Amino acid sequence: MLRRGSGPLLWLSLQAALVLVSCFTDMETGPGAGVSTQPNGDRFKIEGRAIVPGLKTQDWVSTARVLVEGEEYVGFLRTDGSFAVNDIPSGSYVVEVVTPTYRFEPVRVDITSKGKMRARLVNYIKTSEVIRQPYPLQVRAVGPHSYFMKRETWGWTDFLMNPMVMMMVLPLLIIVLLPKVVNTNDPEMRKEMEQSMNMLNPNPELPDVSELMTKLFSGGSKGPSKAGSSSKGSRPAAKRRFLYH
Amino acid sequence: MEKLILLLLKLCILVCVVHAVFEDQVGKFDWRQQYVGKVRFSHFDTQIQSSKKVLVATESNVFAALNTRTGELLWRHVDKTGPEGNIDAYLHYAQDTVLVVGNGRMLRSWDVNIGGLNWEILLDSGSFQSACLVGQQGIVKHVAVLKKTVISVHYLSNGHQKWIENLPESETVDYQTVYSDGNGQVFVLGIVPHSHITIVVYSMEDGEIIKQVSVEAPWLSNIPGSCVVVGQGMLMCVDSTTLSLNILDLHQQLQMTQIPLQSLGLEVDPGFHPSLVSHQPNPAQKPLSEFFLQLGPERILLLQLNNGQIVKLNDFKPLKVLLASFATTGEKTVAAVMSPKNATAYSINLFSADTGRRLLDTTLIFPVDPNGGKPERLHVQAFLKKDDSVGYRVMVQTEDHALTFIQQPGRVMWTREEALSDVVTMEMVDLPLTGTQAELEGEFGKKAAIQDGLLSMVLKRLSSQLIMLQAWIAHLWKLFYDARKPRSQVKNEVSIENLSRDEFNLQKMMVMVTSSGKLFGIDSKTGGILWKHYLDNVPSNAAFKLMVQRTTAHFPHPPQCTLLIKDKDTGLATLHVFNPIFGRRSQVTPPALPQPILQSLMLPLIDQDYAKVLLLVDDQYKVSAFPSTKNVLQQLQETASSIFFFIVDSSQGRLSGYRLRTDLSTEQVWEVAIPTEVQKIVFVKGKRPNEHVHSQGRVMGDRSVLYKYLNPNLLAVVTESTDLHQERSFIGILLIDGVTGRIIHKAVQRKARGPVHVVHSENWVVYEYWSTKSRRNEFSVIELYEGMELYNSTVFSSLDRPHAPQVLQQSYIFPSFISTMEATLTEKGITSRHLLIGLPSGGILSLPKMFLDPRRPEIVSEQTREENLIPYAPELIIRTEWFINYNQTVSRVRGIYTAPSGLESTCLVVAYGLDIYQTRVYPSKQFDVLKDDYDYMLISSVLFALFFATMISKRLAEVKLLNRAWR
């Protein structure tokens, strides 16, 4: 059984759909029973026009077909883009214009036993929902079919804009370029920098967390001097260079 | 917030499973061939002198224009299949073609230049008889359509009805033809069998009856079959009982003049029904007074009616005339006559129609395929050359539905194998190894090698290695040689001789069986036809089953395919055994099958020549084996107790299982009756025997395993209700174990009807049906699981499975109709599965099986996310990116064939219908091979750059060290 997507609300509307639809279509001539039981019953035609904006009809009509309920009924396009699918008993049908190049939205067309026509949007979930469409049908191509994926091409910009690369390159730039830009020989600047360094490290007496940890785990007096040297070593060195170079 | 996460998750999954074609891959791995079907009417477009168009209307309800230079389609219109789209009549005038369609239901006019419809009108119901164009003063403006009781005349410009008249005395008179020759009158000819001809003459202007006459003709029964109109409106009929020609002047209608054929010195071949052919070049003018009279299968004469006298213009002796046809260009009319030249060639000569003299330099000799059918029809295109002489081209139609277009002096311009428009079944066969590979194989394969001793073995090995080296050098040389030539000249001509398996077994031989009885061998890489073989004794309503008995893997033995051809009415069958690589009939003589065949099955047993054993069950439930050597019979006796099969009788609604006894008789084990008054069996589908399932279970979110119920003997039986009322119709699905007859599961879909499409694979069954309640197509999936524990993990036995499997089912809405459905297949079954769905629009959708998973949750939880389950959504979506055939639509897809390749990631797909389309699909992307867009340039340039960077930095570091040392 079909599982309901979003609970009782949808179910309710589905039921409503059923009632509505059964009111609208004549049961006797429904798509299931009608064809076989009464071959000489009234037959109707579905008319409309298909348009591909910005294109002459001659260029595409020879590849197009109008399909009603799959291939149950087939119609062809006239040279001006209009079409008529003949010989259809009353019922409710999905009408679709198919071409290999352009995409058209399908339309549902309801025909009563008296031959009254109405077109509406196709909605397979809420089958009774009526959003009227013009009849005779006016089908406009939504655009060309998109069959292809875009290849992932490799470009310098893609490479450079990659966040990983950015993260790597920017600090490198700062390390290399900043000393050149900022004149470190200027005593005032040096002072300012020292101040800012102190700002960054507000409490010089507070031990470093990593140092604390290594102390804790290694438990010996050897630990900090060895383990800390690798993690800390670079920074003082850098600082030194920074200041006295 | 949760919704957002859900959406993101969904998107992520969607992106993950997307696998579309890239634009640069167009035509790289895929090809399409378009067909039109067996030609019924043809017309050469002579509007413009340089026109390259031939219009064809076919028995497959297709109207198309072909390019006469290349044989390619210019445009094509595919109507409904069946009698409702049947093209009854073809009329052509200027640039418009009028077709009568669907037993006179519709009249359509086409503009042949752009291939668009001019107009279409619905005619009144009534059985169609005949149609003709009606002209006046040399201009054709109307078309007349004759039906059983009524005649109507329509304007050619817009289809509107000019007048419609009931035919007089239509209860007694059988009206058969309508004729007009441009004098403002329409003649309707009918007969009262065994009595007289009735001629009714209508005025074209207002449909009034001008004249109505009856003429005695008790011998006549079929006007179109035995009569033509010749010259100044003279009706000429041939009577095969008295062997005479009878002439009636339609304008005077006095009586028939009888001219016995003997008085003309003509004799009819015994048992042959003589026939007449006339020619009316312009519908607004009178027909020619010359006509053909066929007196035997190889005897046709050109006669002329001159003032009531019949003059013999040419009897073409000593030529054996098979076919003859008129053609007109400008004012000149010629008769083309075809006769056999020798066993493998035919010749065509041109004769002037009004004198019967042979035209000089018009002989055309062309070869014919000895494996093809005989010529059936001749379509001639005549044209005036610059020196005012007549040139011509012919299109020969043979009885195997092939069209061959030939130019003087015998150059075959193109051939269209229209039999391929109706492929019934197919198989893909691995190509054989190359000579060198075979040599290597032979070294170890031959039994004699063991006795040869060490030294000769070493020598053999050395020689084979030498051969391989030689082949490699030759290959390199060819590569080098080709590289110097311009790209366009390098053509890899594929022929049977140089066919060999490629590295990944991606190129295979497609063996296609068509309903006309013609077999084809097609190269799957290029689509080229490598061999064709016409079986001329195939009944018209035959059912075919193609089986591969021996693959190419057993080198010294040639591969072997067996085609079972069964007459659907009588049940009598014949076997055609052939080599699938070369198409030749095999030396093995198949057994004669005097009894109707009920069932055929391939066993996994092989005989000493590595051919699989084919069992045939006849209507006495006796089993015969093919091949039936002693070895096979012995093996059968040993394994008989484990061979089970089933027989479906859908007319009786019975499904019964049988077991083989050691004496090759059978005993019934089980029977399932399905009452035919309530429902009928439409499908019984087992699993494909060459399918592999890699994983036995599914890992759940909590790391436990849900084991699949993998029963290889499981059958999915689909039934449809006989009551088609939309409230009461239903479809049923039964899962039956084919060995024990145990019903594993039963599901009924109420308010649903067919057509049902089913795919049965692994532990799941997917089926599609039409829901009459909501008027939409729905998919339903059933999955079977053993549970958290396996009963017997080593081997599956239907006889020992005490626990019923757990059944999970879910349904979805599908927003389109479907034509056919199949699942992808890969070598080891590791790759995820996709469903390939043929849509009426011509697209082939590749839908991941992931979307059809009954465990898709309504509410997402941590565990389902862990399992990568997509949350349930009622509607499945169709994305055009998932169309594996992009804009190469396949009309009227009837079947999709999938075959594994040597690469686990790749599945070969062939879709056939009116067209044939071949491609490869990668359901889980190409994980085992570098993609075809792999950027070798980038990777090598990065490597080089890194290499140089290290070199330079090393050098720099050295310099720096040196400098520091100096400091």
Short mmCIF file of C-alpha atoms in Angstrom, two decimals, chain A:
data_model
loop_
_atom_site.label_atom_id
_atom_site.label_comp_id
_atom_site.label_asym_id
_atom_site.label_seq_id
_atom_site.Cartn_x
_atom_site.Cartn_y
_atom_site.Cartn_z
CA MET A 1 0.00 0.00 0.00
CA LEU A 2 1.06 3.49 -0.59
CA ARG A 3 2.56 5.00 2.45
CA ARG A 4 1.42 8.42 3.31
CA GLY A 5 4.06 11.08 3.21
CA SER A 6 2.84 13.61 5.73
CA GLY A 7 0.20 12.10 7.89
CA PRO A 8 -3.54 12.38 8.08
CA LEU A 9 -3.84 15.72 6.36
CA LEU A 10 -2.72 14.35 3.05
CA TRP A 11 -4.87 11.33 3.50
CA LEU A 12 -7.88 13.52 3.97
CA SER A 13 -7.15 15.46 0.86
CA LEU A 14 -6.64 12.24 -1.05
CA GLN A 15 -10.05 11.08 0.01
CA ALA A 16 -11.52 14.37 -0.95
CA ALA A 17 -9.84 13.95 -4.28
CA LEU A 18 -11.53 10.69 -4.83
CA VAL A 19 -14.96 12.08 -4.17
CA LEU A 20 -14.36 15.08 -6.37
CA VAL A 21 -13.00 13.10 -9.23
CA SER A 22 -15.78 10.61 -9.17
CA CYS A 23 -18.25 13.46 -9.36
CA PHE A 24 -16.51 14.92 -12.30
CA THR A 25 -15.90 12.00 -14.55
CA ASP A 26 -18.53 9.75 -15.86
CA MET A 27 -17.82 6.30 -14.53
CA GLU A 28 -19.14 4.51 -17.55
CA THR A 29 -16.76 6.13 -19.94
CA GLY A 30 -13.74 6.21 -17.67
CA PRO A 31 -10.42 5.33 -19.19
CA GLY A 32 -10.59 1.81 -17.88
CA ALA A 33 -13.95 0.59 -18.96
CA GLY A 34 -14.91 2.96 -21.71
CA VAL A 35 -12.61 1.88 -24.46
CA SER A 36 -13.60 -1.71 -24.58
CA THR A 37 -17.27 -1.48 -23.84
CA GLN A 38 -18.45 1.25 -26.14
CA PRO A 39 -16.32 1.74 -29.21
CA ASN A 40 -18.94 3.92 -30.83
CA GLY A 41 -19.41 6.26 -27.89
CA ASP A 42 -18.75 9.93 -28.27
CA ARG A 43 -15.21 10.73 -29.14
CA PHE A 44 -13.62 14.09 -28.54
CA LYS A 45 -10.50 15.90 -29.48
CA ILE A 46 -7.92 17.68 -27.41
CA GLU A 47 -6.61 20.83 -29.03
CA GLY A 48 -3.82 23.15 -28.23
CA ARG A 49 -0.68 24.81 -29.35
CA ALA A 50 2.93 24.31 -28.41
CA ILE A 51 5.41 27.15 -28.50
CA VAL A 52 9.15 27.18 -28.20
CA PRO A 53 10.03 30.79 -27.53
CA GLY A 54 12.47 32.27 -29.98
CA LEU A 55 12.36 29.43 -32.47
CA LYS A 56 10.57 28.90 -35.75
CA THR A 57 8.14 26.03 -35.60
CA GLN A 58 9.53 24.46 -38.77
CA ASP A 59 12.75 23.71 -36.96
CA TRP A 60 11.35 21.50 -34.27
CA VAL A 61 7.88 20.19 -35.17
CA SER A 62 9.21 17.21 -37.10
CA THR A 63 10.75 15.79 -33.91
CA ALA A 64 7.75 16.46 -31.67
CA ARG A 65 4.82 14.33 -30.67
CA VAL A 66 1.84 14.78 -28.41
CA LEU A 67 1.35 11.88 -26.05
CA VAL A 68 -1.92 11.37 -24.22
CA GLU A 69 -1.73 8.86 -21.34
CA GLY A 70 1.62 7.51 -22.37
CA GLU A 71 1.24 6.27 -25.91
CA GLU A 72 -2.46 5.51 -25.56
CA TYR A 73 -3.28 8.31 -27.98
CA VAL A 74 -0.76 10.01 -30.20
CA GLY A 75 -1.00 13.35 -31.93
CA PHE A 76 1.32 15.25 -34.21
CA LEU A 77 2.12 18.90 -34.45
CA ARG A 78 1.01 20.99 -37.37
CA THR A 79 3.48 23.19 -39.11
CA ASP A 80 2.27 26.18 -37.08
CA GLY A 81 2.80 24.40 -33.74
CA SER A 82 -0.85 23.69 -33.07
CA PHE A 83 -2.08 20.19 -32.46
CA ALA A 84 -5.27 18.20 -32.11
CA VAL A 85 -5.47 14.69 -30.77
CA ASN A 86 -8.57 13.07 -32.20
CA ASP A 87 -10.71 10.17 -31.23
CA ILE A 88 -10.53 10.33 -27.44
CA PRO A 89 -13.38 9.12 -25.22
CA SER A 90 -14.34 11.11 -22.13
CA GLY A 91 -12.12 10.76 -19.11
CA SER A 92 -9.14 12.40 -17.54
CA TYR A 93 -5.83 12.39 -19.34
CA VAL A 94 -2.31 13.65 -18.98
CA VAL A 95 -1.29 15.42 -22.17
CA GLU A 96 2.37 15.89 -22.86
CA VAL A 97 4.31 17.39 -25.74
CA VAL A 98 7.60 15.52 -26.11
CA THR A 99 10.64 16.50 -28.10
CA PRO A 100 14.19 15.36 -27.53
CA THR A 101 15.39 18.94 -27.19
CA TYR A 102 12.78 21.02 -25.38
CA ARG A 103 10.94 20.45 -22.19
CA PHE A 104 7.21 21.04 -21.92
CA GLU A 105 5.18 20.70 -18.75
CA PRO A 106 2.45 18.07 -18.90
CA VAL A 107 -1.17 19.14 -18.48
CA ARG A 108 -4.13 17.17 -17.24
CA VAL A 109 -7.22 17.45 -19.41
CA ASP A 110 -10.61 16.33 -18.17
CA ILE A 111 -13.36 15.55 -20.65
CA THR A 112 -16.88 14.99 -19.40
CA SER A 113 -19.25 12.63 -21.13
CA LYS A 114 -20.91 15.66 -22.69
CA GLY A 115 -17.65 16.83 -24.12
CA LYS A 116 -16.87 19.67 -21.74
CA MET A 117 -13.16 20.23 -21.50
CA ARG A 118 -11.00 21.58 -18.76
CA ALA A 119 -7.27 21.71 -18.38
CA ARG A 120 -5.38 21.83 -15.12
CA LEU A 121 -1.93 21.38 -13.69
CA VAL A 122 -0.80 17.83 -13.16
CA ASN A 123 -0.54 16.94 -9.52
CA TYR A 124 0.00 13.27 -8.85
CA ILE A 125 -0.15 13.58 -5.09
CA LYS A 126 -3.26 15.69 -4.72
CA THR A 127 -5.07 14.33 -7.73
CA SER A 128 -8.14 16.47 -7.22
CA GLU A 129 -6.43 19.80 -6.91
CA VAL A 130 -7.60 22.07 -9.67
CA ILE A 131 -5.33 24.81 -10.87
CA ARG A 132 -6.91 25.82 -14.11
CA GLN A 133 -4.90 26.10 -17.26
CA PRO A 134 -6.16 27.67 -20.45
CA TYR A 135 -8.03 25.43 -22.83
CA PRO A 136 -7.34 25.02 -25.78
CA LEU A 137 -3.97 24.21 -24.32
CA GLN A 138 -1.14 26.68 -24.56
CA VAL A 139 2.02 24.74 -23.88
CA ARG A 140 5.18 26.75 -23.73
CA ALA A 141 8.60 25.15 -23.65
CA VAL A 142 10.19 25.63 -20.25
CA GLY A 143 13.63 25.45 -21.76
CA PRO A 144 15.97 22.94 -23.27
CA HIS A 145 16.38 19.63 -21.54
CA SER A 146 19.50 19.50 -19.42
CA TYR A 147 20.93 16.09 -20.08
CA PHE A 148 24.54 16.72 -19.21
CA MET A 149 26.51 17.25 -16.07
CA LYS A 150 29.21 19.84 -16.11
CA ARG A 151 32.70 18.46 -15.99
CA GLU A 152 34.76 19.54 -13.05
CA THR A 153 37.42 21.53 -14.80
CA TRP A 154 40.65 22.45 -13.16
CA GLY A 155 41.56 26.09 -13.10
CA TRP A 156 44.01 28.22 -11.21
CA THR A 157 41.25 30.22 -9.60
CA ASP A 158 39.59 27.07 -8.27
CA PHE A 159 42.87 25.97 -6.85
CA LEU A 160 43.66 29.29 -5.23
CA MET A 161 40.18 29.85 -3.85
CA ASN A 162 40.23 26.48 -2.17
CA PRO A 163 39.92 27.14 1.60
CA MET A 164 42.74 24.75 2.43
CA VAL A 165 45.07 26.55 0.10
CA MET A 166 43.94 29.90 1.45
CA MET A 167 44.66 28.75 4.96
CA MET A 168 48.12 27.70 3.95
CA VAL A 169 49.02 30.61 1.76
CA LEU A 170 47.77 33.54 3.83
CA PRO A 171 49.84 32.84 6.98
CA LEU A 172 52.84 32.23 4.76
CA LEU A 173 52.33 35.61 3.17
CA ILE A 174 52.05 37.25 6.54
CA ILE A 175 55.21 35.61 7.80
CA VAL A 176 57.22 36.48 4.74
CA LEU A 177 55.84 39.87 3.82
CA LEU A 178 55.04 41.52 7.12
CA PRO A 179 58.65 41.93 8.25
CA LYS A 180 59.43 43.60 4.92
CA VAL A 181 56.48 45.97 5.09
CA VAL A 182 56.86 46.93 8.70
CA ASN A 183 60.09 48.66 9.46
CA THR A 184 61.33 46.86 12.56
CA ASN A 185 64.30 49.07 13.00
CA ASP A 186 62.06 51.93 13.93
CA PRO A 187 62.25 52.09 17.75
CA GLU A 188 58.73 53.43 18.12
CA MET A 189 57.32 50.64 16.10
CA ARG A 190 59.27 48.17 18.14
CA LYS A 191 57.83 49.51 21.28
CA GLU A 192 54.35 49.32 19.90
CA MET A 193 54.90 45.77 18.87
CA GLU A 194 56.18 44.75 22.21
CA GLN A 195 53.12 46.27 23.73
CA SER A 196 50.87 44.37 21.44
CA MET A 197 52.74 41.19 22.21
CA ASN A 198 52.12 41.76 25.86
CA MET A 199 48.50 42.37 25.07
CA LEU A 200 48.31 39.00 23.37
CA ASN A 201 49.92 37.31 26.31
CA PRO A 202 48.38 39.25 29.17
CA ASN A 203 49.73 37.24 32.04
CA PRO A 204 53.31 36.17 31.40
CA GLU A 205 53.45 34.38 34.70
CA LEU A 206 50.64 32.00 33.84
CA PRO A 207 52.10 28.71 32.65
CA ASP A 208 51.37 27.45 29.18
CA VAL A 209 48.64 24.82 29.03
CA SER A 210 50.65 22.40 26.96
CA GLU A 211 53.59 22.80 29.24
CA LEU A 212 51.40 22.11 32.20
CA MET A 213 50.09 18.97 30.61
CA THR A 214 53.44 17.61 29.66
CA LYS A 215 54.66 18.32 33.14
CA LEU A 216 51.73 16.52 34.58
CA PHE A 217 52.06 13.44 32.42
CA SER A 218 55.76 13.02 32.14
CA GLY A 219 56.09 13.78 35.84
CA GLY A 220 59.82 14.36 35.71
CA SER A 221 62.06 17.36 35.61
CA LYS A 222 63.42 16.18 32.23
CA GLY A 223 59.99 16.43 30.60
CA PRO A 224 59.39 20.11 30.06
CA SER A 225 62.79 20.90 28.71
CA LYS A 226 62.55 18.18 26.10
CA ALA A 227 58.88 18.00 25.22
CA GLY A 228 58.35 21.69 25.43
CA SER A 229 61.22 22.52 23.23
CA SER A 230 59.55 21.19 20.13
CA SER A 231 56.31 23.01 20.64
CA LYS A 232 57.70 26.18 22.03
CA GLY A 233 60.98 26.28 20.26
CA SER A 234 59.74 27.84 17.12
CA ARG A 235 57.91 30.67 18.70
CA PRO A 236 60.72 32.22 20.73
CA ALA A 237 62.95 31.75 17.77
CA ALA A 238 60.52 33.54 15.59
CA LYS A 239 60.18 36.26 18.14
CA ARG A 240 63.83 36.65 18.34
CA ARG A 241 64.16 36.97 14.65
CA PHE A 242 61.30 39.28 14.62
CA LEU A 243 62.90 41.59 17.09
CA TYR A 244 66.55 41.56 16.35
CA HIS A 245 66.91 40.72 12.78
#
